[in-house]
Structure formats: structure tokens, C-alpha cells
Coordinates of C-alpha atoms and ligand atoms in Angstrom, one line a residue:
M1 CA -26.4 -42.7 70.3
K2 CA -23.2 -41.1 71.5
K3 CA -21.4 -43.0 74.1
L4 CA -19.4 -39.8 75.8
I5 CA -16.7 -40.1 78.5
D6 CA -14.2 -37.5 80.1
L7 CA -10.2 -38.9 80.4
H8 CA -9.1 -35.8 83.1
A9 CA -10.7 -34.9 86.2
H10 CA -9.9 -34.1 89.7
T11 CA -11.3 -35.2 93.1
T12 CA -11.1 -34.2 96.4
A13 CA -7.9 -36.4 96.8
S14 CA -6.6 -33.7 95.2
D15 CA -7.3 -30.3 94.5
G16 CA -11.0 -31.2 93.1
T17 CA -14.2 -30.5 95.4
Y18 CA -16.4 -33.3 94.9
T19 CA -15.5 -36.5 96.5
P20 CA -14.8 -39.6 94.1
R21 CA -18.2 -40.9 94.8
E22 CA -20.2 -37.9 94.0
L23 CA -17.8 -37.4 90.9
V24 CA -19.4 -40.6 89.6
N25 CA -22.6 -39.6 90.7
Y26 CA -22.4 -36.4 88.8
A27 CA -20.6 -38.1 85.4
K28 CA -23.9 -40.2 85.3
E29 CA -25.8 -37.4 86.0
K30 CA -24.1 -35.6 82.6
G31 CA -25.1 -39.1 80.6
L32 CA -21.1 -39.8 80.6
S33 CA -20.3 -44.0 79.9
L34 CA -17.2 -43.5 81.8
I35 CA -14.7 -41.1 83.2
A36 CA -11.0 -40.8 84.3
I37 CA -10.4 -40.2 88.0
T38 CA -6.6 -38.0 87.3
D39 CA -5.8 -36.4 90.7
H40 CA -2.4 -34.8 91.0
D41 CA 0.1 -36.9 92.9
T42 CA -2.0 -39.4 93.9
I43 CA -4.8 -42.4 93.3
D44 CA -6.0 -42.4 97.1
G45 CA -9.5 -41.6 95.2
V46 CA -9.7 -44.5 92.8
D47 CA -10.8 -47.4 95.0
E48 CA -14.2 -45.0 96.2
A49 CA -14.6 -44.2 92.6
L50 CA -14.5 -47.5 91.1
D51 CA -16.8 -48.7 93.9
E52 CA -19.5 -45.9 93.2
G53 CA -18.8 -46.9 89.1
S54 CA -19.8 -50.3 89.3
K55 CA -22.9 -49.5 91.4
L56 CA -24.1 -47.1 89.0
G57 CA -22.6 -48.6 86.0
I58 CA -20.4 -45.9 85.2
E59 CA -16.4 -47.0 83.8
V60 CA -13.6 -45.7 85.8
I61 CA -10.1 -45.1 84.9
P62 CA -8.0 -45.1 87.1
G63 CA -5.5 -42.3 86.2
I64 CA -2.9 -39.9 88.0
E65 CA -1.8 -36.1 86.9
I66 CA 2.1 -35.6 87.5
G67 CA 4.1 -32.4 86.5
A68 CA 7.6 -33.1 85.0
I69 CA 10.2 -30.7 84.6
F70 CA 9.9 -28.2 81.9
R71 CA 10.0 -24.1 82.3
G72 CA 7.0 -24.0 84.4
E73 CA 6.0 -27.2 84.5
M74 CA 4.5 -30.2 81.7
H75 CA 1.5 -32.4 82.7
L76 CA 1.4 -36.0 82.1
L77 CA -1.7 -37.9 82.4
G78 CA -1.6 -42.0 83.2
Y79 CA -4.0 -44.0 83.1
F80 CA -4.2 -47.7 84.4
K81 CA -6.3 -50.9 84.6
S82 CA -8.3 -51.1 87.4
D83 CA -6.0 -54.0 88.7
N84 CA -2.8 -52.7 87.9
Y85 CA -2.8 -48.9 89.1
K86 CA -0.9 -49.4 92.5
N87 CA 2.2 -49.7 90.8
I88 CA 2.7 -46.4 90.7
N89 CA 2.5 -45.6 93.8
L90 CA 6.3 -45.0 94.6
L91 CA 6.7 -42.2 92.1
L92 CA 3.9 -40.6 93.5
N93 CA 5.2 -40.8 96.9
R94 CA 8.4 -39.1 96.0
L95 CA 6.1 -36.3 93.9
K96 CA 4.2 -35.6 97.1
R97 CA 7.4 -35.3 99.3
A98 CA 8.7 -32.8 96.4
R99 CA 5.5 -30.9 96.9
E100 CA 5.9 -30.6 100.2
D101 CA 9.0 -29.2 99.8
R102 CA 7.7 -26.5 97.7
N103 CA 4.7 -26.4 99.5
I104 CA 7.0 -25.1 102.9
K105 CA 8.9 -22.2 100.6
I106 CA 5.7 -20.7 99.1
I107 CA 4.4 -20.2 102.8
N108 CA 7.5 -19.1 104.1
K109 CA 7.8 -16.7 101.0
L110 CA 3.7 -15.6 101.7
N111 CA 4.8 -15.1 105.6
E112 CA 8.1 -12.9 104.5
L113 CA 5.6 -11.0 102.5
G114 CA 3.2 -10.3 105.2
F115 CA 0.7 -12.6 105.1
D116 CA -0.6 -14.1 108.1
I117 CA -1.3 -18.0 106.8
S118 CA 0.5 -21.2 107.9
I119 CA 0.4 -24.6 106.2
N120 CA -2.1 -26.2 108.7
E121 CA -4.3 -23.3 107.9
V122 CA -4.1 -24.5 103.8
K123 CA -4.4 -28.0 105.0
T124 CA -8.1 -27.6 106.5
F125 CA -9.3 -26.2 102.6
S126 CA -7.7 -30.1 101.3
R127 CA -10.0 -33.0 102.1
G128 CA -7.3 -35.5 101.0
K129 CA -3.3 -35.7 101.2
I130 CA -2.4 -33.5 98.3
I131 CA -2.1 -29.9 99.3
S132 CA -1.7 -27.7 96.4
R133 CA -1.7 -23.9 95.7
T134 CA -5.4 -24.3 94.9
H135 CA -5.8 -24.7 98.8
M136 CA -3.1 -22.2 99.3
A137 CA -5.5 -19.8 97.0
N138 CA -8.7 -20.6 98.8
L139 CA -7.2 -19.6 102.2
M140 CA -5.9 -16.0 100.5
V141 CA -9.4 -15.7 99.2
K142 CA -11.1 -16.4 102.3
K143 CA -8.7 -14.5 105.1
G144 CA -9.2 -11.3 102.1
Y145 CA -5.9 -10.7 101.1
V146 CA -7.0 -11.7 97.3
K147 CA -10.7 -10.7 95.4
N148 CA -10.7 -14.5 94.0
M149 CA -8.5 -17.5 93.1
D150 CA -7.5 -16.3 90.0
M151 CA -6.1 -13.3 91.6
A152 CA -4.2 -15.4 93.7
F153 CA -2.4 -17.0 91.3
D154 CA -2.0 -13.7 89.1
K155 CA -0.4 -12.0 91.4
Y156 CA 1.4 -14.5 94.0
L157 CA 1.3 -18.0 93.1
G158 CA 1.2 -18.3 89.1
E159 CA 4.4 -19.7 87.3
G160 CA 7.2 -16.7 87.3
K161 CA 5.4 -14.8 90.4
C162 CA 6.7 -13.6 93.5
C163 CA 5.8 -16.6 95.7
Y164 CA 6.2 -19.3 92.8
F165 CA 8.7 -22.0 93.4
K166 CA 8.9 -24.9 91.0
K167 CA 8.1 -28.3 92.4
S168 CA 9.1 -31.2 89.9
K169 CA 11.9 -33.3 90.7
I170 CA 11.6 -35.5 87.5
N171 CA 12.2 -34.7 84.1
P172 CA 9.6 -35.9 80.7
E173 CA 11.6 -39.0 80.4
E174 CA 11.6 -40.6 83.4
G175 CA 8.2 -39.2 84.3
I176 CA 6.8 -41.0 80.7
K177 CA 8.9 -44.4 81.6
E178 CA 7.7 -44.9 85.4
I179 CA 4.3 -44.8 84.1
I180 CA 4.9 -47.7 81.4
N181 CA 6.9 -49.6 84.1
A182 CA 3.8 -49.1 86.6
G183 CA 1.8 -50.8 83.6
G184 CA 0.2 -47.2 82.8
I185 CA -0.2 -45.4 79.5
P186 CA 1.1 -41.7 79.2
V187 CA -0.7 -38.5 77.7
L188 CA 0.8 -35.3 77.2
A189 CA -1.7 -33.3 79.3
H190 CA -3.1 -29.8 77.9
P191 CA -0.1 -29.0 75.3
I192 CA -1.8 -25.6 75.6
Y193 CA -0.1 -24.7 79.1
L194 CA 3.4 -25.5 77.7
H195 CA 3.1 -21.9 75.9
L196 CA 4.9 -23.4 72.3
D197 CA 4.4 -22.6 68.8
N198 CA 3.3 -24.9 66.6
Q199 CA 6.9 -25.8 65.4
K200 CA 8.2 -26.2 68.4
L201 CA 5.5 -28.6 70.2
G202 CA 5.6 -30.6 67.0
E203 CA 9.9 -31.5 67.7
L204 CA 9.4 -31.6 71.7
L205 CA 6.2 -34.6 70.3
Q206 CA 8.7 -36.2 68.7
V207 CA 11.3 -36.4 71.4
L208 CA 8.5 -37.3 73.9
K209 CA 7.1 -40.3 71.3
A210 CA 10.6 -41.5 71.1
Y211 CA 10.8 -41.4 75.0
G212 CA 7.4 -43.5 75.0
L213 CA 4.6 -41.2 75.0
V214 CA 1.1 -42.9 73.8
G215 CA -1.2 -39.9 73.9
I216 CA -2.2 -36.5 73.6
E217 CA -4.9 -34.5 74.9
I218 CA -6.5 -33.0 72.4
F219 CA -9.7 -32.1 73.3
Y220 CA -9.9 -29.7 75.9
A221 CA -11.6 -27.1 77.6
D222 CA -9.0 -24.6 76.8
H223 CA -8.1 -25.4 72.8
T224 CA -9.9 -23.7 70.4
N225 CA -11.2 -25.3 67.5
E226 CA -8.2 -24.2 65.3
Y227 CA -6.2 -25.7 67.9
I228 CA -7.7 -29.1 68.2
G229 CA -7.6 -29.0 64.4
F230 CA -3.7 -28.7 64.3
L231 CA -3.3 -31.4 67.4
S232 CA -5.1 -33.7 65.3
R233 CA -3.0 -33.5 62.3
L234 CA 0.6 -33.3 64.3
A235 CA -0.7 -36.2 66.0
Q236 CA -1.5 -38.3 63.2
K237 CA 1.9 -37.3 61.8
I238 CA 3.8 -38.4 64.9
G239 CA 1.8 -41.6 65.7
L240 CA 0.0 -40.2 69.0
L241 CA -3.4 -41.1 69.9
P242 CA -5.7 -38.3 70.8
T243 CA -7.5 -38.5 74.0
G244 CA -9.0 -35.4 75.4
G245 CA -11.2 -34.6 79.1
S246 CA -12.3 -31.2 80.8
D247 CA -9.8 -31.2 84.2
F248 CA -12.8 -30.7 86.2
H249 CA -12.0 -29.6 89.4
G250 CA -16.1 -28.0 91.0
A251 CA -16.1 -25.4 92.7
N252 CA -12.5 -24.8 92.2
R253 CA -12.3 -24.0 88.7
T254 CA -15.7 -23.5 87.8
R255 CA -14.7 -22.3 83.8
S256 CA -15.0 -26.0 82.9
D257 CA -17.5 -28.3 83.6
L258 CA -17.0 -32.2 83.5
G259 CA -17.9 -34.0 80.4
V260 CA -19.1 -30.6 78.4
G261 CA -15.8 -28.1 79.1
K262 CA -16.8 -24.3 78.4
G263 CA -19.9 -26.2 76.7
N264 CA -18.9 -27.6 73.6
L265 CA -16.4 -30.3 74.7
S266 CA -17.5 -33.9 73.4
I267 CA -15.1 -36.7 74.1
D268 CA -16.3 -40.0 71.9
Y269 CA -16.2 -43.6 73.3
S270 CA -13.7 -44.8 70.6
L271 CA -10.7 -41.9 71.9
Y272 CA -11.1 -44.2 75.1
E273 CA -11.0 -47.4 73.0
G274 CA -7.9 -46.6 71.2
L275 CA -6.2 -45.8 74.5
I276 CA -6.8 -49.2 75.4
K277 CA -5.6 -51.1 72.3
E278 CA -2.6 -49.6 72.7
Y279 CA -2.2 -50.9 76.1
I280 CA -2.6 -54.3 75.3
K281 CA -0.3 -54.4 72.6
E282 CA 2.5 -52.6 74.8
S283 CA 1.2 -55.3 78.1
V284 CA 2.1 -58.2 75.9
K285 CA 5.9 -57.1 74.6
Ligands
AMP1 P1 0.1 -27.5 92.4 O1 -0.1 -28.6 91.7 O2 0.2 -27.0 93.6 O3 1.3 -26.6 91.8 O4 -1.0 -26.1 92.3 C1 -1.6 -25.9 90.5 C2 -2.6 -26.3 90.1 O5 -3.6 -24.7 90.7 C3 -3.7 -26.3 89.4 O6 -3.4 -27.7 89.1 C4 -4.6 -25.7 88.9 O7 -5.9 -27.0 89.3 C5 -4.6 -24.6 89.6 N1 -4.4 -23.6 89.4 C6 -3.6 -23.0 88.5 N2 -4.0 -21.5 87.8 C7 -4.9 -21.4 88.6 C8 -5.6 -20.1 88.2 N3 -5.5 -19.1 87.6 N4 -7.0 -19.9 88.6 C9 -7.4 -21.2 89.8 N5 -6.7 -22.5 89.7 C10 -5.4 -22.3 89.2
MN2 MN1 -5.6 -28.6 90.0
MN3 MN1 -2.1 -30.2 84.6
MN4 MN1 -5.9 -31.8 85.6

């Protein structure tokens, strides 16, 4: 039988709605053998997930998702071993502060536009320490300012919209190198969201590979089969390992379910084995 995995999922430690324990239970329910916890800018969910994973016989990989400066933002995933993931905390603390500064700017702008919203109210939608635009969108829906979360992003919070402010303070090179220095494996998340044509993406990947990028998230809910084919050929040419995940956020992003994405995602355990092999090579240098 095929062993299936999911290398991209969020918990209540950032902007998911499943606690780490609930997420691991859900992975079991979905028949997955392994999941990575990849919360935005935090590893707070990892300990609990590792504990639940060992109880249920599900492999849990400590991970993160960080944003680097790139037009809007370039998302990088970092994967760690269960005994070394805390070294990344220095970088994450910096990113958390940048996030808090940006959050104040967004709230001020929303207030200027006449929305009665405070950061403390936004915090009631977050169960961890990371406050994200997701939680702002939750509050705007609750207050009746917008019909749904998509509208909150489309009208106000999304990239290029009136209340959008950049958050990241690190560039892609720094992000990749910090993940490696902390003992992790850097992977480019959802390349589709970079909005680059195929040639430009190829050029960018060459540069990121020279910085130390190891993998690219090829299997992703918003990638068409055609795009997956293109990315697979490109990754092979450049020497990047393929990875994949659903970007599961529970009720905060219902269009992609754990393990299966929009229904047809199916990520094989061998992708994870490929990553770990690379990691061992790196760590004995
Ligand atoms: P932040 O990390 O605070 O910049 O917030 C970004 C998060 O907002 C992403 O990680 C997504 O989970 C969420 N997001 C972005 N666009 C949308 C959308 N159109 N609908 C719902 N959630 C979104
Ligand atoms: Mn998110
Ligand atoms: Mn992302
Ligand atoms: Mn994500």
C-alpha cells in the first residue's frame, strides 16, 4: 500500500483552526503516515504534535513557513529533525516582531477607513502568539464589514489592496541561509503565488539554488497537472528536490483539505525520504 504524507499544514499556533493534537488525529483519520507542522513564523505547535504523533504512530516533522522580501512575499518552508528545530527561534523572534509592526499599520489603516477594529479584538481569533491577516479577516466577517474572508482579502487585506503593508524584513538569501544554519532544509513554497512566467521562475530558482535552496513544493493544491509537470522538469534540471503539501488551515481555508488538497493531491512518502537523505549529507559536512 502507498504511504501518503503532507508536508505543509498549519495549526492554532499560527492561522490554522486545528490544535496540533487535533491535526495529528486528523492526519490519522485521513490515512496519512507523516505530516509536517509548518506554521507561519513559529514552532510553538511542534512539541504537542510530536507528542501526539508518537502516541498515534504518525511521523511528525517539525517545520516552519516564513516570508521573505519579494514583491509581495516569497514563502519558504523549513524542515527540521525532532531534536534540532529550536535553533531557528532566533530568526522567528525577529520575524514575529516585524509581523507585529506590520499588524499595527494594517489596523491603523482600517481604523482610518472607519472600521471599528482593535488589535485586542483581532487577538480573540488567535489561539497562539501569531496574529495574522487571517485573524483580521475573521473579525471583519464577524463584524459584518465583509461577507466572507475572501472578500476581506480581495477588498482590503490582500497584496496591493488599500490596507496591505509589507511585513518581511529578510531577503530570500538570508531566509534560506538562516534555515540551513539552524540545521534545516529550505524549500520554496507554492511557486504559483510568485506570479512569475515559466522563464522568470527558472532564472529565480537557479539563484535560490545557489543560495542553498534544497527543494521546491511541486505538489500543491493550487497547481494544475500541467504546472506540476513543468515544475517537475525544471526541478530536475536545476537539481531541486520535489516536495508537496496541502497548506491545510482547517476552517480558515476550506478549499484545501489535509493530504488530499482539492481532492486529488496524493503525496508519496518517497518525497520525504529524498529530503532526509539530502539533510544527512548537509549535516555531516
Ligand atoms: P499574514 O501571514 O498575516 O501576512 O497573513 C497571510 C495569510 O492569510 C496566509 O497565510 C493565508 O493563510 C491567508 N490568506 C491569504 N489570502 C487569503 C484569502 N483570499 N482568503 C483566506 N485567507 C487568505
Ligand atoms: Mn496562512
Ligand atoms: Mn504560504
Ligand atoms: Mn502555508
